[in-house]
Amino acid sequence: MNRINKKLQESDKLLSIYFTAGYPALEDTVPIIEQLEKSGVDMLEIGLPFSDPLADGPTIQESSTKALKNGMSSEKLFEQLKDIRKTVQIPLIIMGYFNPILQYGVAKFCQKCQEIGIDGLIVPDLPVDVYHQAYQEMFEKYDLINIFLITPQTSKERIELIDTVSKGFIYMVSSASVTGAKNTFSDKQTDYFKKVASMNLQAPQIVGFGISNKETFQSATQYTKGAIIGSAFIKTLTEKGISGIDPFIKSIL
């Protein structure tokens, strides 16, 4: 069974962390992953930086720009992660835009992911229908779970379509804006969480965008299986480096 599905079967609420590969320094990727697992994180999203990240707020955009300047690429990331499964057991997901995957070669990219022990991909600009028609067979051949995003604007019909195609969890974007840390959720956002929870989907939901502290983590997970923290974690890395990871995670959990 894929590590993502195993993790989703656990009774606890899950904390997933997003960070940009190759940031703050090019060779920080593996030490960050290892420290996050030691600190008690359940799942990781490793951001593959891209020059034109449509959904990313300023914090993640800046980390991507710096990582690209540092020399991060698909090839470099795969090289860094080639022995990751010797030290790390938690699910690892690569999150990135479709363009770099297409340039690398979709089949080659998927094969490489399987070789090094990547469990899934999040590709925000790969529509569910295109994935279903053109790439689902390939992803499944290499035991990769593709994670789809929904937002407060996603129609009930589209959510139901995504649910039928999903093999892991649904990434529930908390708002229609770009990524970025917030301190609380609005009543409108909470109503959206409740609405999706009431649909009784087969795929669990994990909330991302706007989660930055214990309060927002607990609010988000009241109606969902877990939550993803990105911008607030990257700010911690920027300010405190790898030594800031453990205190940050402990402050959430």
PDB file of C-alpha atoms in Angstrom:
ATOM      1  CA  MET A   1       0.000   0.000   0.000  1.00  0.00           C
ATOM      2  CA  ASN A   2       1.166   3.516  -0.841  1.00  0.00           C
ATOM      3  CA  ARG A   3       2.562   5.359   2.220  1.00  0.00           C
ATOM      4  CA  ILE A   4       0.023   8.183   1.773  1.00  0.00           C
ATOM      5  CA  ASN A   5      -2.905   5.756   2.104  1.00  0.00           C
ATOM      6  CA  LYS A   6      -1.303   4.079   5.122  1.00  0.00           C
ATOM      7  CA  LYS A   7      -0.892   7.463   6.798  1.00  0.00           C
ATOM      8  CA  LEU A   8      -4.500   8.454   6.020  1.00  0.00           C
ATOM      9  CA  GLN A   9      -5.719   5.352   7.881  1.00  0.00           C
ATOM     10  CA  GLU A  10      -4.216   6.602  11.159  1.00  0.00           C
ATOM     11  CA  SER A  11      -6.701   8.035  13.643  1.00  0.00           C
ATOM     12  CA  ASP A  12      -4.792  11.245  14.416  1.00  0.00           C
ATOM     13  CA  LYS A  13      -5.143  14.548  12.581  1.00  0.00           C
ATOM     14  CA  LEU A  14      -2.235  14.884  10.147  1.00  0.00           C
ATOM     15  CA  LEU A  15       0.281  17.703   9.849  1.00  0.00           C
ATOM     16  CA  SER A  16       1.838  18.086   6.418  1.00  0.00           C
ATOM     17  CA  ILE A  17       4.607  20.602   5.765  1.00  0.00           C
ATOM     18  CA  TYR A  18       5.443  22.243   2.446  1.00  0.00           C
ATOM     19  CA  PHE A  19       8.904  23.604   1.775  1.00  0.00           C
ATOM     20  CA  THR A  20      10.829  24.613  -1.338  1.00  0.00           C
ATOM     21  CA  ALA A  21      13.616  22.241  -2.374  1.00  0.00           C
ATOM     22  CA  GLY A  22      17.009  23.955  -2.456  1.00  0.00           C
ATOM     23  CA  TYR A  23      16.049  26.706   0.006  1.00  0.00           C
ATOM     24  CA  PRO A  24      17.517  28.435   1.993  1.00  0.00           C
ATOM     25  CA  ALA A  25      20.662  26.747   0.610  1.00  0.00           C
ATOM     26  CA  LEU A  26      20.860  24.277  -2.282  1.00  0.00           C
ATOM     27  CA  GLU A  27      21.910  21.300  -0.157  1.00  0.00           C
ATOM     28  CA  ASP A  28      19.400  21.943   2.668  1.00  0.00           C
ATOM     29  CA  THR A  29      16.716  19.705   1.101  1.00  0.00           C
ATOM     30  CA  VAL A  30      17.627  16.396   2.770  1.00  0.00           C
ATOM     31  CA  PRO A  31      18.556  17.830   6.216  1.00  0.00           C
ATOM     32  CA  ILE A  32      15.174  19.652   6.286  1.00  0.00           C
ATOM     33  CA  ILE A  33      13.274  16.455   5.405  1.00  0.00           C
ATOM     34  CA  GLU A  34      15.120  14.433   8.044  1.00  0.00           C
ATOM     35  CA  GLN A  35      14.575  17.065  10.741  1.00  0.00           C
ATOM     36  CA  LEU A  36      10.861  17.412   9.928  1.00  0.00           C
ATOM     37  CA  GLU A  37      10.340  13.671  10.348  1.00  0.00           C
ATOM     38  CA  LYS A  38      12.235  13.717  13.668  1.00  0.00           C
ATOM     39  CA  SER A  39      10.048  16.614  14.853  1.00  0.00           C
ATOM     40  CA  GLY A  40       6.849  14.593  14.321  1.00  0.00           C
ATOM     41  CA  VAL A  41       5.503  15.755  10.951  1.00  0.00           C
ATOM     42  CA  ASP A  42       3.239  13.192   9.250  1.00  0.00           C
ATOM     43  CA  MET A  43       3.776  14.016   5.586  1.00  0.00           C
ATOM     44  CA  LEU A  44       5.915  16.301   3.429  1.00  0.00           C
ATOM     45  CA  GLU A  45       5.367  18.291   0.270  1.00  0.00           C
ATOM     46  CA  ILE A  46       8.648  19.050  -1.442  1.00  0.00           C
ATOM     47  CA  GLY A  47       8.211  22.080  -3.673  1.00  0.00           C
ATOM     48  CA  LEU A  48       9.900  21.902  -7.066  1.00  0.00           C
ATOM     49  CA  PRO A  49      10.580  25.601  -7.769  1.00  0.00           C
ATOM     50  CA  PHE A  50       9.231  27.139 -10.957  1.00  0.00           C
ATOM     51  CA  SER A  51       9.805  30.596 -12.453  1.00  0.00           C
ATOM     52  CA  ASP A  52       6.098  31.416 -12.865  1.00  0.00           C
ATOM     53  CA  PRO A  53       4.211  30.003  -9.846  1.00  0.00           C
ATOM     54  CA  LEU A  54       0.590  31.122 -10.316  1.00  0.00           C
ATOM     55  CA  ALA A  55      -0.883  30.038  -6.971  1.00  0.00           C
ATOM     56  CA  ASP A  56       2.015  30.972  -4.701  1.00  0.00           C
ATOM     57  CA  GLY A  57       2.075  33.982  -2.422  1.00  0.00           C
ATOM     58  CA  PRO A  58       5.162  36.193  -1.946  1.00  0.00           C
ATOM     59  CA  THR A  59       6.881  34.021   0.693  1.00  0.00           C
ATOM     60  CA  ILE A  60       6.863  30.866  -1.443  1.00  0.00           C
ATOM     61  CA  GLN A  61       7.620  32.829  -4.632  1.00  0.00           C
ATOM     62  CA  GLU A  62      10.709  34.343  -3.024  1.00  0.00           C
ATOM     63  CA  SER A  63      11.886  30.926  -1.815  1.00  0.00           C
ATOM     64  CA  SER A  64      11.391  29.536  -5.348  1.00  0.00           C
ATOM     65  CA  THR A  65      13.346  32.387  -6.925  1.00  0.00           C
ATOM     66  CA  LYS A  66      16.210  31.866  -4.464  1.00  0.00           C
ATOM     67  CA  ALA A  67      16.164  28.060  -4.940  1.00  0.00           C
ATOM     68  CA  LEU A  68      16.363  28.457  -8.737  1.00  0.00           C
ATOM     69  CA  LYS A  69      19.273  30.889  -8.315  1.00  0.00           C
ATOM     70  CA  ASN A  70      20.900  28.329  -6.008  1.00  0.00           C
ATOM     71  CA  GLY A  71      20.768  25.820  -8.885  1.00  0.00           C
ATOM     72  CA  MET A  72      17.719  23.704  -8.036  1.00  0.00           C
ATOM     73  CA  SER A  73      16.196  21.667 -10.893  1.00  0.00           C
ATOM     74  CA  SER A  74      14.293  18.396 -11.335  1.00  0.00           C
ATOM     75  CA  GLU A  75      17.579  16.593 -12.009  1.00  0.00           C
ATOM     76  CA  LYS A  76      19.216  18.099  -8.936  1.00  0.00           C
ATOM     77  CA  LEU A  77      16.248  17.215  -6.715  1.00  0.00           C
ATOM     78  CA  PHE A  78      16.269  13.595  -7.841  1.00  0.00           C
ATOM     79  CA  GLU A  79      20.005  13.420  -7.217  1.00  0.00           C
ATOM     80  CA  GLN A  80      19.531  14.832  -3.683  1.00  0.00           C
ATOM     81  CA  LEU A  81      16.738  12.372  -2.885  1.00  0.00           C
ATOM     82  CA  LYS A  82      18.298   9.218  -4.320  1.00  0.00           C
ATOM     83  CA  ASP A  83      19.022   7.737  -0.870  1.00  0.00           C
ATOM     84  CA  ILE A  84      16.207   9.408   1.092  1.00  0.00           C
ATOM     85  CA  ARG A  85      14.434   6.146   1.894  1.00  0.00           C
ATOM     86  CA  LYS A  86      17.477   4.947   3.860  1.00  0.00           C
ATOM     87  CA  THR A  87      16.651   7.531   6.548  1.00  0.00           C
ATOM     88  CA  VAL A  88      13.045   8.723   6.088  1.00  0.00           C
ATOM     89  CA  GLN A  89       9.809   6.707   6.360  1.00  0.00           C
ATOM     90  CA  ILE A  90       6.987   9.289   6.125  1.00  0.00           C
ATOM     91  CA  PRO A  91       5.115   9.957   2.852  1.00  0.00           C
ATOM     92  CA  LEU A  92       6.902  12.314   0.458  1.00  0.00           C
ATOM     93  CA  ILE A  93       5.010  14.272  -2.197  1.00  0.00           C
ATOM     94  CA  ILE A  94       6.556  16.466  -4.880  1.00  0.00           C
ATOM     95  CA  MET A  95       4.527  19.612  -5.527  1.00  0.00           C
ATOM     96  CA  GLY A  96       5.219  21.520  -8.701  1.00  0.00           C
ATOM     97  CA  TYR A  97       3.827  22.940 -11.900  1.00  0.00           C
ATOM     98  CA  PHE A  98       3.343  20.824 -15.011  1.00  0.00           C
ATOM     99  CA  ASN A  99       5.812  22.671 -17.240  1.00  0.00           C
ATOM    100  CA  PRO A 100       9.042  21.356 -15.591  1.00  0.00           C
ATOM    101  CA  ILE A 101       7.556  17.825 -15.477  1.00  0.00           C
ATOM    102  CA  LEU A 102       6.690  18.035 -19.187  1.00  0.00           C
ATOM    103  CA  GLN A 103      10.174  19.333 -20.018  1.00  0.00           C
ATOM    104  CA  TYR A 104      11.753  16.486 -18.067  1.00  0.00           C
ATOM    105  CA  GLY A 105       9.427  13.948 -19.748  1.00  0.00           C
ATOM    106  CA  VAL A 106       6.315  12.848 -17.829  1.00  0.00           C
ATOM    107  CA  ALA A 107       7.064   9.099 -17.977  1.00  0.00           C
ATOM    108  CA  LYS A 108      10.722   9.636 -17.058  1.00  0.00           C
ATOM    109  CA  PHE A 109       9.704  11.940 -14.174  1.00  0.00           C
ATOM    110  CA  CYS A 110       7.209   9.387 -12.801  1.00  0.00           C
ATOM    111  CA  GLN A 111       9.717   6.542 -13.123  1.00  0.00           C
ATOM    112  CA  LYS A 112      12.352   8.565 -11.264  1.00  0.00           C
ATOM    113  CA  CYS A 113       9.845   9.341  -8.495  1.00  0.00           C
ATOM    114  CA  GLN A 114       9.141   5.643  -8.045  1.00  0.00           C
ATOM    115  CA  GLU A 115      12.857   4.761  -7.998  1.00  0.00           C
ATOM    116  CA  ILE A 116      13.630   7.136  -5.124  1.00  0.00           C
ATOM    117  CA  GLY A 117      10.457   6.482  -3.123  1.00  0.00           C
ATOM    118  CA  ILE A 118       8.201   9.462  -3.847  1.00  0.00           C
ATOM    119  CA  ASP A 119       4.575   8.613  -2.992  1.00  0.00           C
ATOM    120  CA  GLY A 120       2.601  11.267  -4.825  1.00  0.00           C
ATOM    121  CA  LEU A 121       2.497  14.454  -6.865  1.00  0.00           C
ATOM    122  CA  ILE A 122       0.550  17.697  -6.542  1.00  0.00           C
ATOM    123  CA  VAL A 123       0.397  19.498  -9.889  1.00  0.00           C
ATOM    124  CA  PRO A 124      -1.953  22.504  -9.433  1.00  0.00           C
ATOM    125  CA  ASP A 125      -2.152  23.321 -13.160  1.00  0.00           C
ATOM    126  CA  LEU A 126      -2.928  19.769 -14.362  1.00  0.00           C
ATOM    127  CA  PRO A 127      -6.758  19.639 -14.686  1.00  0.00           C
ATOM    128  CA  VAL A 128      -8.499  16.510 -13.440  1.00  0.00           C
ATOM    129  CA  ASP A 129     -10.013  15.682 -16.858  1.00  0.00           C
ATOM    130  CA  VAL A 130      -6.651  15.997 -18.666  1.00  0.00           C
ATOM    131  CA  TYR A 131      -5.018  13.846 -15.981  1.00  0.00           C
ATOM    132  CA  HIS A 132      -7.785  11.233 -16.234  1.00  0.00           C
ATOM    133  CA  GLN A 133      -7.558  11.026 -20.029  1.00  0.00           C
ATOM    134  CA  ALA A 134      -3.813  11.332 -20.600  1.00  0.00           C
ATOM    135  CA  TYR A 135      -1.776  10.562 -17.469  1.00  0.00           C
ATOM    136  CA  GLN A 136      -3.685   8.516 -14.896  1.00  0.00           C
ATOM    137  CA  GLU A 137      -2.517   5.183 -16.287  1.00  0.00           C
ATOM    138  CA  MET A 138       1.107   6.335 -16.208  1.00  0.00           C
ATOM    139  CA  PHE A 139       0.918   7.678 -12.644  1.00  0.00           C
ATOM    140  CA  GLU A 140      -0.676   4.442 -11.449  1.00  0.00           C
ATOM    141  CA  LYS A 141       1.937   2.344 -13.257  1.00  0.00           C
ATOM    142  CA  TYR A 142       4.601   4.019 -11.082  1.00  0.00           C
ATOM    143  CA  ASP A 143       2.447   3.866  -7.893  1.00  0.00           C
ATOM    144  CA  LEU A 144       2.149   7.654  -7.679  1.00  0.00           C
ATOM    145  CA  ILE A 145      -0.947   9.207  -6.155  1.00  0.00           C
ATOM    146  CA  ASN A 146      -1.978  12.439  -7.859  1.00  0.00           C
ATOM    147  CA  ILE A 147      -3.480  14.954  -5.426  1.00  0.00           C
ATOM    148  CA  PHE A 148      -6.125  17.363  -6.740  1.00  0.00           C
ATOM    149  CA  LEU A 149      -6.994  20.803  -5.392  1.00  0.00           C
ATOM    150  CA  ILE A 150     -10.459  22.186  -4.680  1.00  0.00           C
ATOM    151  CA  THR A 151     -11.294  25.774  -3.670  1.00  0.00           C
ATOM    152  CA  PRO A 152     -14.402  27.542  -2.307  1.00  0.00           C
ATOM    153  CA  GLN A 153     -15.250  28.270  -5.977  1.00  0.00           C
ATOM    154  CA  THR A 154     -15.149  24.611  -7.098  1.00  0.00           C
ATOM    155  CA  SER A 155     -18.634  23.374  -8.020  1.00  0.00           C
ATOM    156  CA  LYS A 156     -20.252  20.429  -6.263  1.00  0.00           C
ATOM    157  CA  GLU A 157     -20.173  18.469  -9.549  1.00  0.00           C
ATOM    158  CA  ARG A 158     -16.454  19.088 -10.020  1.00  0.00           C
ATOM    159  CA  ILE A 159     -15.688  18.139  -6.410  1.00  0.00           C
ATOM    160  CA  GLU A 160     -17.588  14.883  -6.963  1.00  0.00           C
ATOM    161  CA  LEU A 161     -15.626  14.237 -10.204  1.00  0.00           C
ATOM    162  CA  ILE A 162     -12.325  14.879  -8.389  1.00  0.00           C
ATOM    163  CA  ASP A 163     -13.458  12.539  -5.625  1.00  0.00           C
ATOM    164  CA  THR A 164     -14.081   9.687  -8.075  1.00  0.00           C
ATOM    165  CA  VAL A 165     -10.590  10.072  -9.616  1.00  0.00           C
ATOM    166  CA  SER A 166      -8.731  10.601  -6.309  1.00  0.00           C
ATOM    167  CA  LYS A 167      -6.765   7.698  -4.868  1.00  0.00           C
ATOM    168  CA  GLY A 168      -5.349   9.577  -1.867  1.00  0.00           C
ATOM    169  CA  PHE A 169      -6.600  12.795  -0.287  1.00  0.00           C
ATOM    170  CA  ILE A 170      -8.136  15.961  -1.720  1.00  0.00           C
ATOM    171  CA  TYR A 171      -6.125  19.156  -1.166  1.00  0.00           C
ATOM    172  CA  MET A 172      -8.693  21.623   0.080  1.00  0.00           C
ATOM    173  CA  VAL A 173      -7.548  25.192  -0.595  1.00  0.00           C
ATOM    174  CA  SER A 174      -8.972  27.305   2.235  1.00  0.00           C
ATOM    175  CA  SER A 175      -9.551  30.459   0.190  1.00  0.00           C
ATOM    176  CA  ALA A 176      -9.581  31.784  -3.367  1.00  0.00           C
ATOM    177  CA  SER A 177      -6.404  33.809  -2.794  1.00  0.00           C
ATOM    178  CA  VAL A 178      -2.764  32.783  -3.188  1.00  0.00           C
ATOM    179  CA  THR A 179      -0.817  31.009  -0.446  1.00  0.00           C
ATOM    180  CA  GLY A 180       0.121  32.891   2.706  1.00  0.00           C
ATOM    181  CA  ALA A 181      -0.077  32.604   6.479  1.00  0.00           C
ATOM    182  CA  LYS A 182      -3.226  33.831   8.253  1.00  0.00           C
ATOM    183  CA  ASN A 183      -4.049  33.950  11.966  1.00  0.00           C
ATOM    184  CA  THR A 184      -7.686  32.846  11.842  1.00  0.00           C
ATOM    185  CA  PHE A 185     -10.318  31.566   9.418  1.00  0.00           C
ATOM    186  CA  SER A 186     -13.408  33.594   8.535  1.00  0.00           C
ATOM    187  CA  ASP A 187     -16.954  32.295   9.078  1.00  0.00           C
ATOM    188  CA  LYS A 188     -17.213  31.943   5.298  1.00  0.00           C
ATOM    189  CA  GLN A 189     -14.163  29.639   5.226  1.00  0.00           C
ATOM    190  CA  THR A 190     -15.499  27.579   8.135  1.00  0.00           C
ATOM    191  CA  ASP A 191     -18.843  27.204   6.306  1.00  0.00           C
ATOM    192  CA  TYR A 192     -16.923  25.926   3.268  1.00  0.00           C
ATOM    193  CA  PHE A 193     -15.116  23.326   5.428  1.00  0.00           C
ATOM    194  CA  LYS A 194     -18.469  22.202   6.852  1.00  0.00           C
ATOM    195  CA  LYS A 195     -20.109  22.085   3.413  1.00  0.00           C
ATOM    196  CA  VAL A 196     -17.417  19.805   1.966  1.00  0.00           C
ATOM    197  CA  ALA A 197     -17.436  17.625   5.111  1.00  0.00           C
ATOM    198  CA  SER A 198     -21.214  17.158   4.676  1.00  0.00           C
ATOM    199  CA  MET A 199     -20.689  15.780   1.144  1.00  0.00           C
ATOM    200  CA  ASN A 200     -19.309  12.525   2.625  1.00  0.00           C
ATOM    201  CA  LEU A 201     -16.623  12.158  -0.030  1.00  0.00           C
ATOM    202  CA  GLN A 202     -14.664   8.909  -0.237  1.00  0.00           C
ATOM    203  CA  ALA A 203     -11.298  10.752  -0.268  1.00  0.00           C
ATOM    204  CA  PRO A 204     -10.259  12.473   2.991  1.00  0.00           C
ATOM    205  CA  GLN A 205      -9.588  16.216   2.780  1.00  0.00           C
ATOM    206  CA  ILE A 206      -6.464  18.032   3.948  1.00  0.00           C
ATOM    207  CA  VAL A 207      -6.601  21.842   4.155  1.00  0.00           C
ATOM    208  CA  GLY A 208      -3.881  24.115   2.811  1.00  0.00           C
ATOM    209  CA  PHE A 209      -3.321  27.892   2.404  1.00  0.00           C
ATOM    210  CA  GLY A 210      -3.558  30.162   5.436  1.00  0.00           C
ATOM    211  CA  ILE A 211      -2.488  27.749   8.184  1.00  0.00           C
ATOM    212  CA  SER A 212       0.285  29.183  10.319  1.00  0.00           C
ATOM    213  CA  ASN A 213      -0.121  28.270  13.982  1.00  0.00           C
ATOM    214  CA  LYS A 214      -1.790  25.944  16.483  1.00  0.00           C
ATOM    215  CA  GLU A 215      -5.084  27.863  16.308  1.00  0.00           C
ATOM    216  CA  THR A 216      -5.471  27.690  12.517  1.00  0.00           C
ATOM    217  CA  PHE A 217      -4.257  24.052  12.505  1.00  0.00           C
ATOM    218  CA  GLN A 218      -6.931  23.068  15.035  1.00  0.00           C
ATOM    219  CA  SER A 219      -9.656  25.072  13.241  1.00  0.00           C
ATOM    220  CA  ALA A 220      -8.808  23.497   9.883  1.00  0.00           C
ATOM    221  CA  THR A 221      -8.682  19.948  11.231  1.00  0.00           C
ATOM    222  CA  GLN A 222     -12.008  20.211  13.052  1.00  0.00           C
ATOM    223  CA  TYR A 223     -13.741  19.234   9.797  1.00  0.00           C
ATOM    224  CA  THR A 224     -10.900  17.544   7.878  1.00  0.00           C
ATOM    225  CA  LYS A 225      -8.231  14.856   8.166  1.00  0.00           C
ATOM    226  CA  GLY A 226      -5.297  17.248   8.366  1.00  0.00           C
ATOM    227  CA  ALA A 227      -3.692  20.530   7.403  1.00  0.00           C
ATOM    228  CA  ILE A 228      -0.715  21.752   5.383  1.00  0.00           C
ATOM    229  CA  ILE A 229       1.595  24.558   6.473  1.00  0.00           C
ATOM    230  CA  GLY A 230       3.823  26.228   3.869  1.00  0.00           C
ATOM    231  CA  SER A 231       4.447  29.982   4.058  1.00  0.00           C
ATOM    232  CA  ALA A 232       4.741  30.129   7.869  1.00  0.00           C
ATOM    233  CA  PHE A 233       7.258  27.263   7.805  1.00  0.00           C
ATOM    234  CA  ILE A 234       9.322  28.898   5.054  1.00  0.00           C
ATOM    235  CA  LYS A 235       9.391  32.140   7.082  1.00  0.00           C
ATOM    236  CA  THR A 236      10.787  30.133  10.007  1.00  0.00           C
ATOM    237  CA  LEU A 237      13.486  28.633   7.766  1.00  0.00           C
ATOM    238  CA  THR A 238      14.361  32.112   6.453  1.00  0.00           C
ATOM    239  CA  GLU A 239      14.672  33.588   9.924  1.00  0.00           C
ATOM    240  CA  LYS A 240      16.054  30.694  11.965  1.00  0.00           C
ATOM    241  CA  GLY A 241      17.345  28.044   9.549  1.00  0.00           C
ATOM    242  CA  ILE A 242      17.192  24.319  10.249  1.00  0.00           C
ATOM    243  CA  SER A 243      17.624  24.857  14.005  1.00  0.00           C
ATOM    244  CA  GLY A 244      14.213  26.600  14.036  1.00  0.00           C
ATOM    245  CA  ILE A 245      12.346  23.563  12.675  1.00  0.00           C
ATOM    246  CA  ASP A 246      11.796  21.610  15.902  1.00  0.00           C
ATOM    247  CA  PRO A 247      10.472  24.542  17.987  1.00  0.00           C
ATOM    248  CA  PHE A 248       8.156  25.559  15.119  1.00  0.00           C
ATOM    249  CA  ILE A 249       6.636  22.066  14.739  1.00  0.00           C
ATOM    250  CA  LYS A 250       6.286  21.654  18.522  1.00  0.00           C
ATOM    251  CA  SER A 251       4.378  24.982  18.629  1.00  0.00           C
ATOM    252  CA  ILE A 252       1.790  23.539  16.190  1.00  0.00           C
ATOM    253  CA  LEU A 253       1.456  20.077  17.686  1.00  0.00           C
TER     254      LEU A 253
END
